[in-house]
GROMACS .gro file of N, CA and C in nm:
model
  510
    1MET      N    1  -0.489  -3.055  -1.855
    1MET     CA    2  -0.421  -2.926  -1.837
    1MET      C    3  -0.271  -2.943  -1.855
    2SER      N    4  -0.214  -2.847  -1.915
    2SER     CA    5  -0.069  -2.853  -1.933
    2SER      C    6   0.000  -2.813  -1.804
    3LYS      N    7   0.126  -2.850  -1.794
    3LYS     CA    8   0.203  -2.821  -1.674
    3LYS      C    9   0.213  -2.672  -1.648
    4SER      N   10   0.229  -2.592  -1.754
    4SER     CA   11   0.243  -2.447  -1.733
    4SER      C   12   0.115  -2.385  -1.676
    5ILE      N   13   0.001  -2.436  -1.715
    5ILE     CA   14  -0.124  -2.383  -1.659
    5ILE      C   15  -0.134  -2.421  -1.511
    6ASN      N   16  -0.096  -2.544  -1.478
    6ASN     CA   17  -0.097  -2.585  -1.337
    6ASN      C   18  -0.001  -2.500  -1.255
    7GLU      N   19   0.116  -2.472  -1.312
    7GLU     CA   20   0.213  -2.387  -1.243
    7GLU      C   21   0.158  -2.246  -1.223
    8GLN      N   22   0.089  -2.194  -1.323
    8GLN     CA   23   0.031  -2.059  -1.313
    8GLN      C   24  -0.076  -2.057  -1.205
    9LEU      N   25  -0.161  -2.161  -1.200
    9LEU     CA   26  -0.264  -2.168  -1.096
    9LEU      C   27  -0.203  -2.177  -0.958
   10GLU      N   28  -0.096  -2.254  -0.947
   10GLU     CA   29  -0.028  -2.267  -0.818
   10GLU      C   30   0.030  -2.134  -0.773
   11ARG      N   31   0.088  -2.058  -0.865
   11ARG     CA   32   0.141  -1.925  -0.832
   11ARG      C   33   0.029  -1.832  -0.782
   12LEU      N   34  -0.085  -1.836  -0.852
   12LEU     CA   35  -0.198  -1.752  -0.811
   12LEU      C   36  -0.247  -1.792  -0.672
   13GLU      N   37  -0.253  -1.919  -0.643
   13GLU     CA   38  -0.296  -1.968  -0.511
   13GLU      C   39  -0.199  -1.918  -0.403
   14LYS      N   40  -0.068  -1.926  -0.430
   14LYS     CA   41   0.032  -1.880  -0.334
   14LYS      C   42   0.016  -1.730  -0.308
   15LYS      N   43  -0.007  -1.652  -0.415
   15LYS     CA   44  -0.025  -1.508  -0.398
   15LYS      C   45  -0.146  -1.479  -0.310
   16ALA      N   46  -0.255  -1.550  -0.337
   16ALA     CA   47  -0.378  -1.529  -0.259
   16ALA      C   48  -0.358  -1.566  -0.112
   17GLU      N   49  -0.287  -1.675  -0.085
   17GLU     CA   50  -0.259  -1.717   0.052
   17GLU      C   51  -0.175  -1.613   0.124
   18LEU      N   52  -0.073  -1.564   0.056
   18LEU     CA   53   0.018  -1.465   0.116
   18LEU      C   54  -0.059  -1.340   0.157
   19VAL      N   55  -0.140  -1.286   0.067
   19VAL     CA   56  -0.211  -1.162   0.091
   19VAL      C   57  -0.320  -1.184   0.198
   20SER      N   58  -0.390  -1.296   0.194
   20SER     CA   59  -0.497  -1.318   0.291
   20SER      C   60  -0.445  -1.343   0.432
   21GLY      N   61  -0.319  -1.389   0.443
   21GLY     CA   62  -0.263  -1.416   0.573
   21GLY      C   63  -0.195  -1.297   0.638
   22ALA      N   64  -0.193  -1.183   0.572
   22ALA     CA   65  -0.124  -1.064   0.626
   22ALA      C   66  -0.203  -1.002   0.739
   23SER      N   67  -0.131  -0.944   0.834
   23SER     CA   68  -0.194  -0.867   0.944
   23SER      C   69  -0.225  -0.728   0.894
   24TRP      N   70  -0.308  -0.656   0.968
   24TRP     CA   71  -0.341  -0.518   0.931
   24TRP      C   72  -0.255  -0.422   1.011
   25ALA      N   73  -0.184  -0.333   0.941
   25ALA     CA   74  -0.106  -0.229   1.009
   25ALA      C   75  -0.201  -0.131   1.073
   26LYS      N   76  -0.170  -0.088   1.195
   26LYS     CA   77  -0.255   0.009   1.266
   26LYS      C   78  -0.171   0.130   1.300
   27PHE      N   79  -0.235   0.245   1.296
   27PHE     CA   80  -0.168   0.372   1.324
   27PHE      C   81  -0.251   0.450   1.425
   28PRO      N   82  -0.258   0.407   1.551
   28PRO     CA   83  -0.343   0.476   1.647
   28PRO      C   84  -0.288   0.611   1.693
   29ASN      N   85  -0.156   0.629   1.689
   29ASN     CA   86  -0.095   0.750   1.741
   29ASN      C   87  -0.014   0.824   1.636
   30ILE      N   88  -0.014   0.956   1.643
   30ILE     CA   89   0.070   1.036   1.554
   30ILE      C   90   0.215   0.990   1.574
   31GLY      N   91   0.284   0.971   1.464
   31GLY     CA   92   0.422   0.923   1.467
   31GLY      C   93   0.434   0.774   1.439
   32ASP      N   94   0.323   0.699   1.450
   32ASP     CA   95   0.326   0.557   1.419
   32ASP      C   96   0.355   0.537   1.271
   33SER      N   97   0.433   0.435   1.240
   33SER     CA   98   0.469   0.413   1.099
   33SER      C   99   0.494   0.265   1.074
   34ILE      N  100   0.504   0.233   0.947
   34ILE     CA  101   0.546   0.100   0.904
   34ILE      C  102   0.647   0.121   0.793
   35GLN      N  103   0.750   0.040   0.795
   35GLN     CA  104   0.853   0.047   0.693
   35GLN      C  105   0.883  -0.094   0.647
   36GLY      N  106   0.898  -0.113   0.518
   36GLY     CA  107   0.933  -0.244   0.466
   36GLY      C  108   0.930  -0.245   0.315
   37ALA      N  109   0.938  -0.365   0.261
   37ALA     CA  110   0.939  -0.383   0.116
   37ALA      C  111   0.797  -0.401   0.064
   38LEU      N  112   0.763  -0.326  -0.038
   38LEU     CA  113   0.631  -0.333  -0.099
   38LEU      C  114   0.623  -0.462  -0.182
   39ILE      N  115   0.518  -0.540  -0.154
   39ILE     CA  116   0.500  -0.666  -0.226
   39ILE      C  117   0.402  -0.647  -0.342
   40THR      N  118   0.286  -0.591  -0.312
   40THR     CA  119   0.184  -0.570  -0.414
   40THR      C  120   0.082  -0.471  -0.363
   41ARG      N  121  -0.016  -0.440  -0.447
   41ARG     CA  122  -0.131  -0.361  -0.406
   41ARG      C  123  -0.251  -0.421  -0.473
   42ARG      N  124  -0.366  -0.400  -0.412
   42ARG     CA  125  -0.488  -0.454  -0.470
   42ARG      C  126  -0.606  -0.366  -0.432
   43LEU      N  127  -0.710  -0.378  -0.510
   43LEU     CA  128  -0.835  -0.305  -0.487
   43LEU      C  129  -0.930  -0.397  -0.413
   44ALA      N  130  -0.996  -0.347  -0.310
   44ALA     CA  131  -1.090  -0.428  -0.232
   44ALA      C  132  -1.199  -0.338  -0.178
   45MET      N  133  -1.302  -0.399  -0.127
   45MET     CA  134  -1.410  -0.327  -0.061
   45MET      C  135  -1.386  -0.333   0.091
   46SER      N  136  -1.405  -0.218   0.156
   46SER     CA  137  -1.392  -0.215   0.301
   46SER      C  138  -1.517  -0.277   0.363
   47PRO      N  139  -1.515  -0.302   0.494
   47PRO     CA  140  -1.635  -0.355   0.560
   47PRO      C  141  -1.755  -0.261   0.546
   48THR      N  142  -1.729  -0.132   0.523
   48THR     CA  143  -1.839  -0.035   0.504
   48THR      C  144  -1.872  -0.017   0.355
   49GLN      N  145  -1.824  -0.109   0.272
   49GLN     CA  146  -1.851  -0.112   0.128
   49GLN      C  147  -1.797   0.009   0.053
   50GLN      N  148  -1.681   0.058   0.093
   50GLN     CA  149  -1.612   0.164   0.020
   50GLN      C  150  -1.490   0.103  -0.048
   51GLU      N  151  -1.463   0.148  -0.172
   51GLU     CA  152  -1.344   0.100  -0.241
   51GLU      C  153  -1.220   0.146  -0.165
   52GLN      N  154  -1.125   0.055  -0.151
   52GLN     CA  155  -0.999   0.090  -0.088
   52GLN      C  156  -0.886   0.023  -0.163
   53ILE      N  157  -0.768   0.080  -0.150
   53ILE     CA  158  -0.649   0.020  -0.209
   53ILE      C  159  -0.564  -0.029  -0.091
   54ILE      N  160  -0.526  -0.154  -0.102
   54ILE     CA  161  -0.448  -0.217   0.004
   54ILE      C  162  -0.307  -0.241  -0.046
   55TYR      N  163  -0.208  -0.191   0.029
   55TYR     CA  164  -0.067  -0.213  -0.002
   55TYR      C  165  -0.019  -0.322   0.091
   56VAL      N  166   0.052  -0.421   0.037
   56VAL     CA  167   0.104  -0.530   0.117
   56VAL      C  168   0.254  -0.507   0.133
   57ILE      N  169   0.296  -0.501   0.259
   57ILE     CA  170   0.434  -0.466   0.293
   57ILE      C  171   0.494  -0.576   0.380
   58LYS      N  172   0.618  -0.614   0.349
   58LYS     CA  173   0.690  -0.715   0.429
   58LYS      C  174   0.806  -0.648   0.499
   59ASN      N  175   0.817  -0.675   0.628
   59ASN     CA  176   0.933  -0.630   0.705
   59ASN      C  177   0.973  -0.741   0.802
   60GLU      N  178   1.067  -0.714   0.893
   60GLU     CA  179   1.116  -0.816   0.983
   60GLU      C  180   1.010  -0.867   1.079
   61ASP      N  181   0.901  -0.793   1.097
   61ASP     CA  182   0.794  -0.833   1.189
   61ASP      C  183   0.684  -0.916   1.120
   62GLY      N  184   0.687  -0.924   0.988
   62GLY     CA  185   0.586  -1.003   0.916
   62GLY      C  186   0.538  -0.935   0.790
   63ILE      N  187   0.416  -0.971   0.752
   63ILE     CA  188   0.354  -0.916   0.631
   63ILE      C  189   0.230  -0.839   0.674
   64PHE      N  190   0.216  -0.717   0.622
   64PHE     CA  191   0.109  -0.627   0.668
   64PHE      C  192   0.032  -0.567   0.551
   65ASN      N  193  -0.096  -0.552   0.570
   65ASN     CA  194  -0.183  -0.479   0.480
   65ASN      C  195  -0.196  -0.336   0.531
   66VAL      N  196  -0.187  -0.239   0.444
   66VAL     CA  197  -0.210  -0.099   0.477
   66VAL      C  198  -0.315  -0.050   0.377
   67ALA      N  199  -0.430  -0.007   0.427
   67ALA     CA  200  -0.542   0.030   0.338
   67ALA      C  201  -0.575   0.179   0.350
   68PHE      N  202  -0.609   0.237   0.234
   68PHE     CA  203  -0.657   0.374   0.227
   68PHE      C  204  -0.774   0.375   0.129
   69LYS      N  205  -0.873   0.462   0.154
   69LYS     CA  206  -0.984   0.477   0.059
   69LYS      C  207  -0.925   0.506  -0.080
   70SER      N  208  -0.991   0.455  -0.181
   70SER     CA  209  -0.934   0.462  -0.316
   70SER      C  210  -0.925   0.604  -0.371
   71ASN      N  211  -1.001   0.698  -0.314
   71ASN     CA  212  -0.997   0.835  -0.367
   71ASN      C  213  -0.899   0.925  -0.292
   72TYR      N  214  -0.819   0.873  -0.202
   72TYR     CA  215  -0.723   0.954  -0.127
   72TYR      C  216  -0.603   0.988  -0.215
   73PRO      N  217  -0.554   1.108  -0.207
   73PRO     CA  218  -0.438   1.148  -0.291
   73PRO      C  219  -0.307   1.077  -0.254
   74ILE      N  220  -0.300   1.011  -0.140
   74ILE     CA  221  -0.175   0.942  -0.102
   74ILE      C  222  -0.132   0.839  -0.206
   75HIS      N  223  -0.228   0.786  -0.281
   75HIS     CA  224  -0.195   0.683  -0.380
   75HIS      C  225  -0.103   0.733  -0.490
   76LYS      N  226  -0.105   0.862  -0.516
   76LYS     CA  227  -0.016   0.917  -0.618
   76LYS      C  228   0.131   0.900  -0.579
   77GLU      N  229   0.158   0.888  -0.451
   77GLU     CA  230   0.295   0.869  -0.404
   77GLU      C  231   0.348   0.731  -0.440
   78PHE      N  232   0.258   0.641  -0.474
   78PHE     CA  233   0.298   0.505  -0.512
   78PHE      C  234   0.305   0.487  -0.662
   79ALA      N  235   0.283   0.594  -0.739
   79ALA     CA  236   0.293   0.585  -0.884
   79ALA      C  237   0.434   0.540  -0.922
   80GLY      N  238   0.445   0.440  -1.004
   80GLY     CA  239   0.574   0.390  -1.047
   80GLY      C  240   0.642   0.298  -0.949
   81ALA      N  241   0.576   0.268  -0.836
   81ALA     CA  242   0.636   0.178  -0.737
   81ALA      C  243   0.650   0.038  -0.794
   82VAL      N  244   0.752  -0.033  -0.746
   82VAL     CA  245   0.778  -0.170  -0.794
   82VAL      C  246   0.787  -0.266  -0.677
   83THR      N  247   0.772  -0.392  -0.708
   83THR     CA  248   0.784  -0.497  -0.607
   83THR      C  249   0.922  -0.496  -0.547
   84GLY      N  250   0.926  -0.496  -0.413
   84GLY     CA  251   1.053  -0.493  -0.342
   84GLY      C  252   1.101  -0.354  -0.306
   85GLN      N  253   1.034  -0.250  -0.353
   85GLN     CA  254   1.073  -0.113  -0.323
   85GLN      C  255   1.046  -0.086  -0.174
   86VAL      N  256   1.141  -0.023  -0.108
   86VAL     CA  257   1.127   0.008   0.035
   86VAL      C  258   1.041   0.133   0.049
   87VAL      N  259   0.941   0.123   0.135
   87VAL     CA  260   0.853   0.236   0.163
   87VAL      C  261   0.836   0.253   0.313
   88LYS      N  262   0.809   0.375   0.351
   88LYS     CA  263   0.772   0.405   0.491
   88LYS      C  264   0.645   0.486   0.484
   89ILE      N  265   0.545   0.440   0.556
   89ILE     CA  266   0.417   0.512   0.566
   89ILE      C  267   0.404   0.554   0.711
   90LYS      N  268   0.385   0.685   0.730
   90LYS     CA  269   0.382   0.739   0.867
   90LYS      C  270   0.256   0.824   0.888
   91TYR      N  271   0.192   0.802   1.001
   91TYR     CA  272   0.081   0.887   1.044
   91TYR      C  273   0.147   1.011   1.103
   92SER      N  274   0.153   1.117   1.023
   92SER     CA  275   0.235   1.233   1.060
   92SER      C  276   0.161   1.341   1.137
   93SER      N  277   0.031   1.355   1.116
   93SER     CA  278  -0.047   1.455   1.190
   93SER      C  279  -0.195   1.432   1.166
   94SER      N  280  -0.275   1.516   1.227
   94SER     CA  281  -0.419   1.510   1.202
   94SER      C  282  -0.473   1.651   1.209
   95LYS      N  283  -0.594   1.667   1.156
   95LYS     CA  284  -0.660   1.796   1.165
   95LYS      C  285  -0.811   1.772   1.175
   96PRO      N  286  -0.881   1.870   1.230
   96PRO     CA  287  -1.026   1.852   1.248
   96PRO      C  288  -1.097   1.833   1.116
   97HIS      N  289  -1.199   1.749   1.121
   97HIS     CA  290  -1.280   1.725   1.003
   97HIS      C  291  -1.370   1.845   0.980
   98GLN      N  292  -1.401   1.875   0.854
   98GLN     CA  293  -1.487   1.989   0.821
   98GLN      C  294  -1.630   1.966   0.868
   99LYS      N  295  -1.670   1.841   0.877
   99LYS     CA  296  -1.808   1.809   0.919
   99LYS      C  297  -1.812   1.777   1.067
  100LYS      N  298  -1.903   1.840   1.137
  100LYS     CA  299  -1.919   1.821   1.280
  100LYS      C  300  -1.953   1.674   1.311
  101GLY      N  301  -1.893   1.621   1.418
  101GLY     CA  302  -1.922   1.486   1.459
  101GLY      C  303  -1.835   1.379   1.396
  102PHE      N  304  -1.751   1.417   1.299
  102PHE     CA  305  -1.662   1.322   1.236
  102PHE      C  306  -1.529   1.319   1.309
  103ASN      N  307  -1.459   1.205   1.302
  103ASN     CA  308  -1.325   1.194   1.360
  103ASN      C  309  -1.229   1.289   1.285
  104ASN      N  310  -1.120   1.322   1.352
  104ASN     CA  311  -1.016   1.401   1.285
  104ASN      C  312  -0.965   1.329   1.160
  105ILE      N  313  -0.918   1.406   1.065
  105ILE     CA  314  -0.861   1.349   0.943
  105ILE      C  315  -0.714   1.319   0.971
  106LYS      N  316  -0.674   1.194   0.945
  106LYS     CA  317  -0.535   1.155   0.963
  106LYS      C  318  -0.456   1.193   0.838
  107ILE      N  319  -0.338   1.252   0.861
  107ILE     CA  320  -0.249   1.290   0.751
  107ILE      C  321  -0.132   1.191   0.751
  108TYR      N  322  -0.109   1.126   0.637
  108TYR     CA  323  -0.001   1.030   0.624
  108TYR      C  324   0.105   1.084   0.527
  109THR      N  325   0.228   1.045   0.552
  109THR     CA  326   0.335   1.076   0.456
  109THR      C  327   0.398   0.945   0.410
  110VAL      N  328   0.443   0.946   0.288
  110VAL     CA  329   0.508   0.831   0.230
  110VAL      C  330   0.650   0.871   0.196
  111THR      N  331   0.746   0.793   0.241
  111THR     CA  332   0.886   0.816   0.209
  111THR      C  333   0.935   0.697   0.130
  112THR      N  334   0.987   0.721   0.010
  112THR     CA  335   1.037   0.613  -0.072
  112THR      C  336   1.118   0.670  -0.187
  113SER      N  337   1.179   0.581  -0.259
  113SER     CA  338   1.252   0.617  -0.380
  113SER      C  339   1.261   0.492  -0.466
  114PRO      N  340   1.248   0.508  -0.598
  114PRO     CA  341   1.262   0.390  -0.684
  114PRO      C  342   1.398   0.323  -0.674
  115ASP      N  343   1.498   0.394  -0.624
  115ASP     CA  344   1.633   0.338  -0.610
  115ASP      C  345   1.646   0.247  -0.488
  116LEU      N  346   1.549   0.253  -0.397
  116LEU     CA  347   1.557   0.173  -0.274
  116LEU      C  348   1.484   0.042  -0.293
  117ILE      N  349   1.556  -0.061  -0.332
  117ILE     CA  350   1.498  -0.194  -0.353
  117ILE      C  351   1.562  -0.289  -0.251
  118ASP      N  352   1.477  -0.363  -0.181
  118ASP     CA  353   1.524  -0.459  -0.083
  118ASP      C  354   1.547  -0.594  -0.152
  119GLU      N  355   1.670  -0.613  -0.200
  119GLU     CA  356   1.702  -0.734  -0.275
  119GLU      C  357   1.705  -0.858  -0.187
  120SER      N  358   1.707  -0.842  -0.056
  120SER     CA  359   1.711  -0.959   0.033
  120SER      C  360   1.581  -1.040   0.030
  121ILE      N  361   1.475  -0.983  -0.024
  121ILE     CA  362   1.348  -1.057  -0.028
  121ILE      C  363   1.323  -1.124  -0.163
  122LYS      N  364   1.422  -1.123  -0.251
  122LYS     CA  365   1.403  -1.180  -0.385
  122LYS      C  366   1.356  -1.324  -0.379
  123GLY      N  367   1.419  -1.408  -0.298
  123GLY     CA  368   1.378  -1.548  -0.286
  123GLY      C  369   1.237  -1.562  -0.234
  124PHE      N  370   1.202  -1.483  -0.132
  124PHE     CA  371   1.067  -1.483  -0.078
  124PHE      C  372   0.964  -1.447  -0.185
  125LEU      N  373   0.994  -1.344  -0.263
  125LEU     CA  374   0.901  -1.300  -0.366
  125LEU      C  375   0.882  -1.410  -0.471
  126GLU      N  376   0.992  -1.469  -0.515
  126GLU     CA  377   0.983  -1.574  -0.617
  126GLU      C  378   0.904  -1.695  -0.567
  127GLU      N  379   0.924  -1.733  -0.440
  127GLU     CA  380   0.851  -1.845  -0.382
  127GLU      C  381   0.700  -1.818  -0.380
  128ASN      N  382   0.663  -1.691  -0.375
  128ASN     CA  383   0.521  -1.655  -0.364
  128ASN      C  384   0.464  -1.597  -0.493
  129GLY      N  385   0.534  -1.616  -0.603
  129GLY     CA  386   0.480  -1.578  -0.733
  129GLY      C  387   0.499  -1.433  -0.773
  130TYR      N  388   0.592  -1.363  -0.708
  130TYR     CA  389   0.619  -1.224  -0.743
  130TYR      C  390   0.760  -1.212  -0.799
  131GLU      N  391   0.784  -1.101  -0.868
  131GLU     CA  392   0.917  -1.079  -0.926
  131GLU      C  393   0.972  -0.947  -0.873
  132LEU      N  394   1.093  -0.951  -0.820
  132LEU     CA  395   1.159  -0.830  -0.769
  132LEU      C  396   1.170  -0.727  -0.879
  133GLY      N  397   1.128  -0.605  -0.852
  133GLY     CA  398   1.137  -0.495  -0.948
  133GLY      C  399   1.022  -0.487  -1.046
  134ALA      N  400   0.925  -0.578  -1.034
  134ALA     CA  401   0.810  -0.574  -1.125
  134ALA      C  402   0.718  -0.459  -1.089
  135ALA      N  403   0.652  -0.403  -1.190
  135ALA     CA  404   0.558  -0.294  -1.166
  135ALA      C  405   0.440  -0.343  -1.081
  136MET      N  406   0.386  -0.253  -1.002
  136MET     CA  407   0.267  -0.284  -0.922
  136MET      C  408   0.150  -0.307  -1.017
  137PRO      N  409   0.051  -0.389  -0.977
  137PRO     CA  410  -0.066  -0.409  -1.063
  137PRO      C  411  -0.135  -0.277  -1.093
  138GLU      N  412  -0.182  -0.263  -1.218
  138GLU     CA  413  -0.253  -0.142  -1.260
  138GLU      C  414  -0.389  -0.138  -1.192
  139LEU      N  415  -0.431  -0.022  -1.148
  139LEU     CA  416  -0.562  -0.001  -1.088
  139LEU      C  417  -0.632   0.106  -1.172
  140VAL      N  418  -0.703   0.062  -1.271
  140VAL     CA  419  -0.766   0.154  -1.367
  140VAL      C  420  -0.900   0.202  -1.313
  141GLY      N  421  -0.932   0.328  -1.344
  141GLY     CA  422  -1.061   0.383  -1.305
  141GLY      C  423  -1.065   0.434  -1.161
  142ILE      N  424  -0.949   0.440  -1.096
  142ILE     CA  425  -0.943   0.489  -0.959
  142ILE      C  426  -0.903   0.635  -0.966
  143PRO      N  427  -0.985   0.726  -0.911
  143PRO     CA  428  -0.952   0.870  -0.919
  143PRO      C  429  -0.812   0.907  -0.873
  144ALA      N  430  -0.762   0.840  -0.770
  144ALA     CA  431  -0.631   0.876  -0.719
  144ALA      C  432  -0.520   0.846  -0.818
  145PHE      N  433  -0.545   0.760  -0.918
  145PHE     CA  434  -0.444   0.728  -1.017
  145PHE      C  435  -0.464   0.806  -1.144
  146GLU      N  436  -0.564   0.889  -1.146
  146GLU     CA  437  -0.590   0.974  -1.262
  146GLU      C  438  -0.590   1.118  -1.210
  147ASP      N  439  -0.612   1.212  -1.294
  147ASP     CA  440  -0.611   1.351  -1.251
  147ASP      C  441  -0.750   1.401  -1.212
  148ALA      N  442  -0.835   1.313  -1.168
  148ALA     CA  443  -0.968   1.352  -1.124
  148ALA      C  444  -0.958   1.416  -0.985
  149PRO      N  445  -1.048   1.507  -0.952
  149PRO     CA  446  -1.043   1.569  -0.818
  149PRO      C  447  -1.072   1.465  -0.711
  150ALA      N  448  -1.009   1.482  -0.596
  150ALA     CA  449  -1.031   1.389  -0.484
  150ALA      C  450  -1.167   1.415  -0.421
  151ALA      N  451  -1.209   1.320  -0.341
  151ALA     CA  452  -1.338   1.334  -0.272
  151ALA      C  453  -1.332   1.453  -0.175
  152GLU      N  454  -1.446   1.511  -0.145
  152GLU     CA  455  -1.453   1.631  -0.060
  152GLU      C  456  -1.385   1.608   0.075
  153GLU      N  457  -1.408   1.494   0.134
  153GLU     CA  458  -1.352   1.465   0.267
  153GLU      C  459  -1.200   1.474   0.268
  154GLU      N  460  -1.136   1.423   0.164
  154GLU     CA  461  -0.990   1.419   0.163
  154GLU      C  462  -0.929   1.539   0.092
  155ALA      N  463  -1.007   1.614   0.018
  155ALA     CA  464  -0.953   1.724  -0.062
  155ALA      C  465  -0.881   1.827   0.024
  156SER      N  466  -0.920   1.839   0.150
  156SER     CA  467  -0.858   1.941   0.237
  156SER      C  468  -0.733   1.891   0.304
  157THR      N  469  -0.698   1.764   0.290
  157THR     CA  470  -0.580   1.713   0.357
  157THR      C  471  -0.454   1.743   0.279
  158GLU      N  472  -0.342   1.737   0.349
  158GLU     CA  473  -0.214   1.760   0.283
  158GLU      C  474  -0.176   1.636   0.206
  159GLN      N  475  -0.114   1.654   0.092
  159GLN     CA  476  -0.069   1.541   0.012
  159GLN      C  477   0.071   1.501   0.055
  160ALA      N  478   0.092   1.372   0.068
  160ALA     CA  479   0.222   1.321   0.107
  160ALA      C  480   0.326   1.357   0.001
  161LYS      N  481   0.447   1.383   0.043
  161LYS     CA  482   0.555   1.417  -0.049
  161LYS      C  483   0.667   1.313  -0.032
  162PRO      N  484   0.717   1.258  -0.141
  162PRO     CA  485   0.829   1.165  -0.129
  162PRO      C  486   0.951   1.242  -0.082
  163LEU      N  487   1.027   1.182   0.008
  163LEU     CA  488   1.140   1.250   0.068
  163LEU      C  489   1.273   1.198   0.019
  164GLY      N  490   1.273   1.121  -0.088
  164GLY     CA  491   1.400   1.074  -0.144
  164GLY      C  492   1.461   0.959  -0.067
  165ASN      N  493   1.590   0.955  -0.059
  165ASN     CA  494   1.662   0.840  -0.003
  165ASN      C  495   1.682   0.851   0.148
  166SER      N  496   1.577   0.879   0.221
  166SER     CA  497   1.593   0.894   0.365
  166SER      C  498   1.566   0.767   0.442
  167ILE      N  499   1.537   0.656   0.374
  167ILE     CA  500   1.510   0.529   0.444
  167ILE      C  501   1.630   0.440   0.433
  168PRO      N  502   1.678   0.387   0.546
  168PRO     CA  503   1.788   0.291   0.536
  168PRO      C  504   1.736   0.160   0.478
  169LYS      N  505   1.820   0.090   0.407
  169LYS     CA  506   1.781  -0.039   0.347
  169LYS      C  507   1.754  -0.140   0.457
  170VAL      N  508   1.643  -0.215   0.441
  170VAL     CA  509   1.608  -0.317   0.540
  170VAL      C  510   1.661  -0.452   0.497
   0.00000   0.00000   0.00000
């Protein structure tokens, strides 16, 4: 094997270690949020075998996974997002589910702007095989990234709106 292939494999291993070691962000109460620099996103299966998109966020408290079902419209708020972009995801409200016996539907808002890049994590990103300002990995065939209608369960929820430069740089 050539040195460049070994280096590429090492970068992939570092990326996998970083993502697998992340904690899961939890939003038990309305108003709970997470804010930090977006590292990457990936497609995965939930424990209930549903496709989900996981966003990996780094802040002063560590590295966190934030997951949403792949058909939720919140993913459109991440269109054009880049590595190192500062985001805030907030559990802003809830409303009753249309189906009896189901939990309330949680409504999330995303606040970000392409101009908000946390350059202080550049060294961290490079050490772990990422590049500051690089586009997020493409997730093809996911309804939330295309103009396909959302699933019935989420179709009635409010769509998050970007709020511009309202996040202070971390």
